[in-house]
mmCIF file of C-alpha atoms and ligand atoms in Angstrom:
data_model
loop_
_atom_site.group_PDB
_atom_site.id
_atom_site.type_symbol
_atom_site.label_atom_id
_atom_site.label_comp_id
_atom_site.label_asym_id
_atom_site.label_seq_id
_atom_site.Cartn_x
_atom_site.Cartn_y
_atom_site.Cartn_z
ATOM 1 C CA MET I 12 89.897 120.333 100.338
ATOM 2 C CA TYR I 13 93.036 118.280 100.502
ATOM 3 C CA LYS I 14 96.708 118.329 101.396
ATOM 4 C CA VAL I 15 99.441 116.103 100.095
ATOM 5 C CA PHE I 16 102.416 114.699 102.026
ATOM 6 C CA TYR I 17 105.401 113.078 100.310
ATOM 7 C CA PHE I 18 106.509 110.133 102.421
ATOM 8 C CA ASN I 19 109.172 107.398 102.505
ATOM 9 C CA PRO I 20 112.111 106.918 100.128
ATOM 10 C CA LEU I 21 109.689 106.374 97.224
ATOM 11 C CA ARG I 22 108.131 109.795 97.752
ATOM 12 C CA GLU I 23 104.628 108.349 97.907
ATOM 13 C CA CYS I 24 101.770 110.824 98.015
ATOM 14 C CA CYS I 25 99.623 110.521 101.108
ATOM 15 C CA TYR I 26 96.529 112.714 101.057
ATOM 16 C CA VAL I 27 94.339 114.151 103.732
ATOM 17 C CA VAL I 28 90.916 115.136 102.402
ATOM 18 C CA TRP I 29 88.427 116.981 104.551
ATOM 19 C CA ASN I 30 84.950 118.427 104.505
ATOM 20 C CA GLU I 31 83.429 121.644 105.909
ATOM 21 C CA SER I 32 82.974 120.006 109.347
ATOM 22 C CA ARG I 33 86.735 119.194 109.433
ATOM 23 C CA GLN I 34 86.016 115.517 109.253
ATOM 24 C CA CYS I 35 88.754 113.866 107.148
ATOM 25 C CA VAL I 36 89.922 110.705 105.490
ATOM 26 C CA ILE I 37 93.500 109.609 104.998
ATOM 27 C CA ILE I 38 94.380 108.190 101.587
ATOM 28 C CA ASP I 39 97.459 105.896 101.354
ATOM 29 C CA PRO I 40 99.236 106.404 104.708
ATOM 30 C CA GLY I 41 102.811 105.921 103.530
ATOM 31 C CA ALA I 42 104.705 107.602 106.405
ATOM 32 C CA LEU I 43 107.639 105.306 107.150
ATOM 33 C CA SER I 44 109.966 106.892 109.659
ATOM 34 C CA GLN I 45 108.910 107.782 113.145
ATOM 35 C CA ARG I 46 109.608 111.390 112.242
ATOM 36 C CA GLU I 47 107.261 111.262 109.263
ATOM 37 C CA GLN I 48 104.569 109.561 111.314
ATOM 38 C CA GLU I 49 104.828 112.106 114.114
ATOM 39 C CA ARG I 50 104.846 115.044 111.725
ATOM 40 C CA PHE I 51 101.716 113.683 110.099
ATOM 41 C CA ALA I 52 99.925 113.136 113.416
ATOM 42 C CA GLU I 53 100.893 116.654 114.547
ATOM 43 C CA TYR I 54 99.347 118.098 111.401
ATOM 44 C CA ILE I 55 96.076 116.217 111.905
ATOM 45 C CA GLY I 56 95.996 117.353 115.543
ATOM 46 C CA GLN I 57 96.847 120.981 114.782
ATOM 47 C CA GLU I 58 94.141 121.206 112.157
ATOM 48 C CA GLY I 59 91.605 119.785 114.571
ATOM 49 C CA PHE I 60 90.573 117.102 112.054
ATOM 50 C CA GLU I 61 88.349 114.208 113.058
ATOM 51 C CA VAL I 62 89.672 111.184 111.121
ATOM 52 C CA LYS I 63 86.773 109.065 109.802
ATOM 53 C CA ALA I 64 88.439 106.466 107.583
ATOM 54 C CA ILE I 65 91.682 105.281 105.988
ATOM 55 C CA LEU I 66 91.375 104.518 102.290
ATOM 56 C CA LEU I 67 93.936 102.573 100.240
ATOM 57 C CA THR I 68 94.074 103.042 96.466
ATOM 58 C CA HIS I 69 95.971 99.739 96.370
ATOM 59 C CA GLY I 70 98.012 97.428 98.593
ATOM 60 C CA HIS I 71 101.570 98.283 97.538
ATOM 61 C CA PHE I 72 104.084 98.590 100.399
ATOM 62 C CA ASP I 73 104.982 102.227 99.695
ATOM 63 C CA HIS I 74 101.331 103.263 100.211
ATOM 64 C CA ILE I 75 100.863 101.437 103.520
ATOM 65 C CA PHE I 76 104.122 101.893 105.417
ATOM 66 C CA GLY I 77 102.271 104.098 107.928
ATOM 67 C CA LEU I 78 99.053 102.070 108.100
ATOM 68 C CA LYS I 79 99.787 100.315 111.350
ATOM 69 C CA ASP I 80 100.790 103.583 113.052
ATOM 70 C CA ALA I 81 97.822 105.493 111.617
ATOM 71 C CA ALA I 82 95.307 102.801 112.599
ATOM 72 C CA GLN I 83 96.676 102.867 116.159
ATOM 73 C CA ARG I 84 96.401 106.661 116.406
ATOM 74 C CA TRP I 85 93.019 106.762 114.761
ATOM 75 C CA PRO I 86 91.028 103.542 115.173
ATOM 76 C CA VAL I 87 88.778 104.019 112.146
ATOM 77 C CA PRO I 88 87.757 101.625 109.371
ATOM 78 C CA VAL I 89 90.437 100.765 106.786
ATOM 79 C CA TYR I 90 89.221 100.224 103.241
ATOM 80 C CA MET I 91 90.893 98.445 100.314
ATOM 81 C CA HIS I 92 89.759 96.376 97.348
ATOM 82 C CA SER I 93 89.634 92.695 98.254
ATOM 83 C CA LYS I 94 91.515 91.760 95.080
ATOM 84 C CA ASP I 95 94.586 93.573 96.377
ATOM 85 C CA ARG I 96 94.928 91.298 99.392
ATOM 86 C CA PRO I 97 97.790 89.234 97.824
ATOM 87 C CA VAL I 98 99.688 92.446 97.046
ATOM 88 C CA PHE I 99 99.061 93.687 100.582
ATOM 89 C CA GLU I 100 100.271 90.420 102.079
ATOM 90 C CA GLY I 101 103.449 90.594 99.988
ATOM 91 C CA ALA I 102 104.319 94.081 101.182
ATOM 92 C CA GLU I 103 106.564 92.960 104.017
ATOM 93 C CA ALA I 104 108.726 90.715 101.845
ATOM 94 C CA PHE I 105 108.950 93.449 99.209
ATOM 95 C CA SER I 106 110.019 96.053 101.775
ATOM 96 C CA HIS I 107 112.711 93.810 103.167
ATOM 97 C CA MET I 108 113.966 93.060 99.690
ATOM 98 C CA LEU I 109 114.549 96.814 99.351
ATOM 99 C CA GLY I 110 116.102 97.025 102.795
ATOM 100 C CA LEU I 111 113.246 99.026 104.257
ATOM 101 C CA PRO I 112 111.637 98.337 107.615
ATOM 102 C CA TYR I 113 108.016 97.302 107.628
ATOM 103 C CA GLU I 114 105.465 97.065 110.377
ATOM 104 C CA ALA I 115 102.517 94.977 109.310
ATOM 105 C CA TYR I 116 98.980 96.121 110.004
ATOM 106 C CA GLU I 117 97.012 93.105 111.101
ATOM 107 C CA GLY I 118 93.620 94.709 111.817
ATOM 108 C CA PRO I 119 90.486 94.352 109.751
ATOM 109 C CA ILE I 120 90.204 95.678 106.235
ATOM 110 C CA ASP I 121 86.781 96.446 104.779
ATOM 111 C CA ASP I 122 85.797 96.333 101.146
ATOM 112 C CA ILE I 123 86.431 99.717 99.556
ATOM 113 C CA MET I 124 83.715 99.114 96.960
ATOM 114 C CA ALA I 125 81.216 99.514 99.784
ATOM 115 C CA CYS I 126 82.769 102.461 101.634
ATOM 116 C CA GLY I 127 80.532 105.205 100.275
ATOM 117 C CA ASP I 128 77.653 105.033 102.763
ATOM 118 C CA ALA I 129 80.000 104.929 105.747
ATOM 119 C CA LEU I 130 81.744 108.169 104.801
ATOM 120 C CA PRO I 131 80.505 111.623 105.837
ATOM 121 C CA ASP I 132 79.002 114.223 103.531
ATOM 122 C CA GLY I 133 81.530 115.835 101.253
ATOM 123 C CA LEU I 134 83.720 112.729 101.437
ATOM 124 C CA LYS I 135 81.479 110.192 99.753
ATOM 125 C CA PHE I 136 83.991 108.993 97.194
ATOM 126 C CA GLU I 137 82.906 107.198 94.082
ATOM 127 C CA VAL I 138 85.214 104.193 93.977
ATOM 128 C CA ILE I 139 86.270 103.397 90.446
ATOM 129 C CA GLU I 140 87.866 100.043 89.706
ATOM 130 C CA THR I 141 90.957 100.520 87.503
ATOM 131 C CA PRO I 142 92.737 97.128 87.427
ATOM 132 C CA GLY I 143 96.125 96.969 85.722
ATOM 133 C CA HIS I 144 98.776 98.442 88.055
ATOM 134 C CA THR I 145 97.483 95.854 90.475
ATOM 135 C CA GLN I 146 94.314 93.758 90.194
ATOM 136 C CA GLY I 147 92.552 95.619 93.029
ATOM 137 C CA CYS I 148 93.696 99.169 92.509
ATOM 138 C CA VAL I 149 91.053 101.851 92.497
ATOM 139 C CA CYS I 150 90.650 105.569 91.870
ATOM 140 C CA LEU I 151 88.735 107.666 94.394
ATOM 141 C CA TYR I 152 86.540 110.299 92.768
ATOM 142 C CA LEU I 153 84.866 113.335 94.267
ATOM 143 C CA PRO I 154 82.721 114.567 91.341
ATOM 144 C CA GLN I 155 81.468 117.686 93.150
ATOM 145 C CA ASP I 156 85.068 118.854 93.638
ATOM 146 C CA GLY I 157 86.399 117.470 90.336
ATOM 147 C CA LEU I 158 89.130 115.529 92.187
ATOM 148 C CA LEU I 159 90.391 112.078 91.277
ATOM 149 C CA PHE I 160 92.811 110.364 93.648
ATOM 150 C CA CYS I 161 94.252 108.001 91.106
ATOM 151 C CA GLY I 162 96.917 106.005 92.987
ATOM 152 C CA ASP I 163 99.608 104.553 90.727
ATOM 153 C CA THR I 164 97.393 104.164 87.661
ATOM 154 C CA ILE I 165 98.201 107.454 85.926
ATOM 155 C CA PHE I 166 100.862 110.090 86.645
ATOM 156 C CA ARG I 167 101.767 113.424 85.206
ATOM 157 C CA GLY I 168 103.294 112.454 81.836
ATOM 158 C CA SER I 169 103.291 108.749 82.614
ATOM 159 C CA VAL I 170 101.345 105.697 83.772
ATOM 160 C CA GLY I 171 101.881 103.088 86.464
ATOM 161 C CA ARG I 172 104.389 100.266 86.443
ATOM 162 C CA THR I 173 102.993 96.852 85.709
ATOM 163 C CA ASP I 174 106.034 94.658 86.302
ATOM 164 C CA HIS I 175 105.014 93.699 89.827
ATOM 165 C CA LEU I 176 102.638 91.015 91.101
ATOM 166 C CA GLY I 177 99.245 91.324 89.423
ATOM 167 C CA GLY I 178 100.364 94.001 86.971
ATOM 168 C CA ASP I 179 99.003 94.028 83.421
ATOM 169 C CA PHE I 180 99.909 96.918 81.119
ATOM 170 C CA ASP I 181 97.200 96.428 78.488
ATOM 171 C CA GLN I 182 94.564 96.059 81.178
ATOM 172 C CA MET I 183 95.779 99.264 82.866
ATOM 173 C CA ILE I 184 95.610 101.249 79.630
ATOM 174 C CA GLU I 185 92.087 99.842 79.056
ATOM 175 C CA SER I 186 91.098 100.943 82.583
ATOM 176 C CA ILE I 187 92.470 104.426 81.998
ATOM 177 C CA LYS I 188 90.613 104.781 78.694
ATOM 178 C CA ARG I 189 87.343 103.405 80.052
ATOM 179 C CA GLU I 190 87.279 104.988 83.533
ATOM 180 C CA ILE I 191 89.541 108.064 83.515
ATOM 181 C CA LEU I 192 89.541 109.548 80.027
ATOM 182 C CA THR I 193 85.748 109.645 80.127
ATOM 183 C CA LEU I 194 85.697 112.015 83.133
ATOM 184 C CA PRO I 195 85.367 115.805 82.623
ATOM 185 C CA PRO I 196 88.607 117.223 81.172
ATOM 186 C CA ALA I 197 88.989 119.702 84.037
ATOM 187 C CA THR I 198 89.219 116.839 86.553
ATOM 188 C CA ARG I 199 92.278 117.241 88.769
ATOM 189 C CA LEU I 200 94.357 114.045 88.942
ATOM 190 C CA LEU I 201 96.066 113.466 92.286
ATOM 191 C CA PRO I 202 98.486 110.591 91.743
ATOM 192 C CA GLY I 203 100.354 108.294 94.112
ATOM 193 C CA HIS I 204 103.700 109.794 93.151
ATOM 194 C CA GLY I 205 104.814 113.107 91.701
ATOM 195 C CA HIS I 206 102.850 116.256 90.969
ATOM 196 C CA ASP I 207 99.155 116.678 90.390
ATOM 197 C CA THR I 208 97.826 117.446 86.913
ATOM 198 C CA THR I 209 94.561 117.686 85.059
ATOM 199 C CA LEU I 210 92.960 115.249 82.680
ATOM 200 C CA GLU I 211 93.071 117.978 80.020
ATOM 201 C CA GLU I 212 96.872 118.359 80.347
ATOM 202 C CA GLU I 213 97.400 114.612 80.187
ATOM 203 C CA LEU I 214 95.209 114.276 77.118
ATOM 204 C CA GLU I 215 97.493 116.778 75.395
ATOM 205 C CA SER I 216 100.890 115.616 76.565
ATOM 206 C CA ASN I 217 100.894 112.147 78.166
ATOM 207 C CA PRO I 218 102.689 109.923 75.626
ATOM 208 C CA PHE I 219 100.914 106.802 76.942
ATOM 209 C CA LEU I 220 97.440 108.157 76.105
ATOM 210 C CA THR I 221 97.890 108.999 72.452
HETATM 211 ZN ZN1 ZN Z 20 101.744 100.903 93.368
HETATM 212 ZN ZN1 ZN Z 21 103.402 103.683 94.639
#
């Protein structure tokens, strides 16, 4: 089970995913304003969720605006791919370039490729490496639920930008073909921006996949 929040001026999708015991993980905590951060914390509190981990699909600024705040409220492990460290480190400069405030998280970050064992039942994501949008971006797959949290790699009707640091369009399309198009067609794609979709719908209508 999951819920999506649209946060910050880039309308980034932050997801809360939980299991039957109401343990949850937070994917891409992008809440920027204090109001967004408080609304998010209220939701977690009201639902009685026990936060177990914070997972980052990649290190772009719009996906981590709320990381410092979230890690203070819920001191749990933070996971990201080590190859996205340069992108993560560049987030502050990028935010300021766009005139957005940024509070850097300076705590530890664990390797997301090894997060599986540490996560509770029902939330043991398969971490799929899909380099291209960034070099360390990943998709988080829950095969039993048919859910793929795909970050900025593929969107409804589109694919990720590759004009930022570490971006490589051909590599991204290769990753999508190799790692995403080979999943069951009914897989629900939960992207980092915009609406959810299914792999089936994208195979029919996404102009970048034909
Ligand atoms: Zn991104
Ligand atoms: Zn994004």
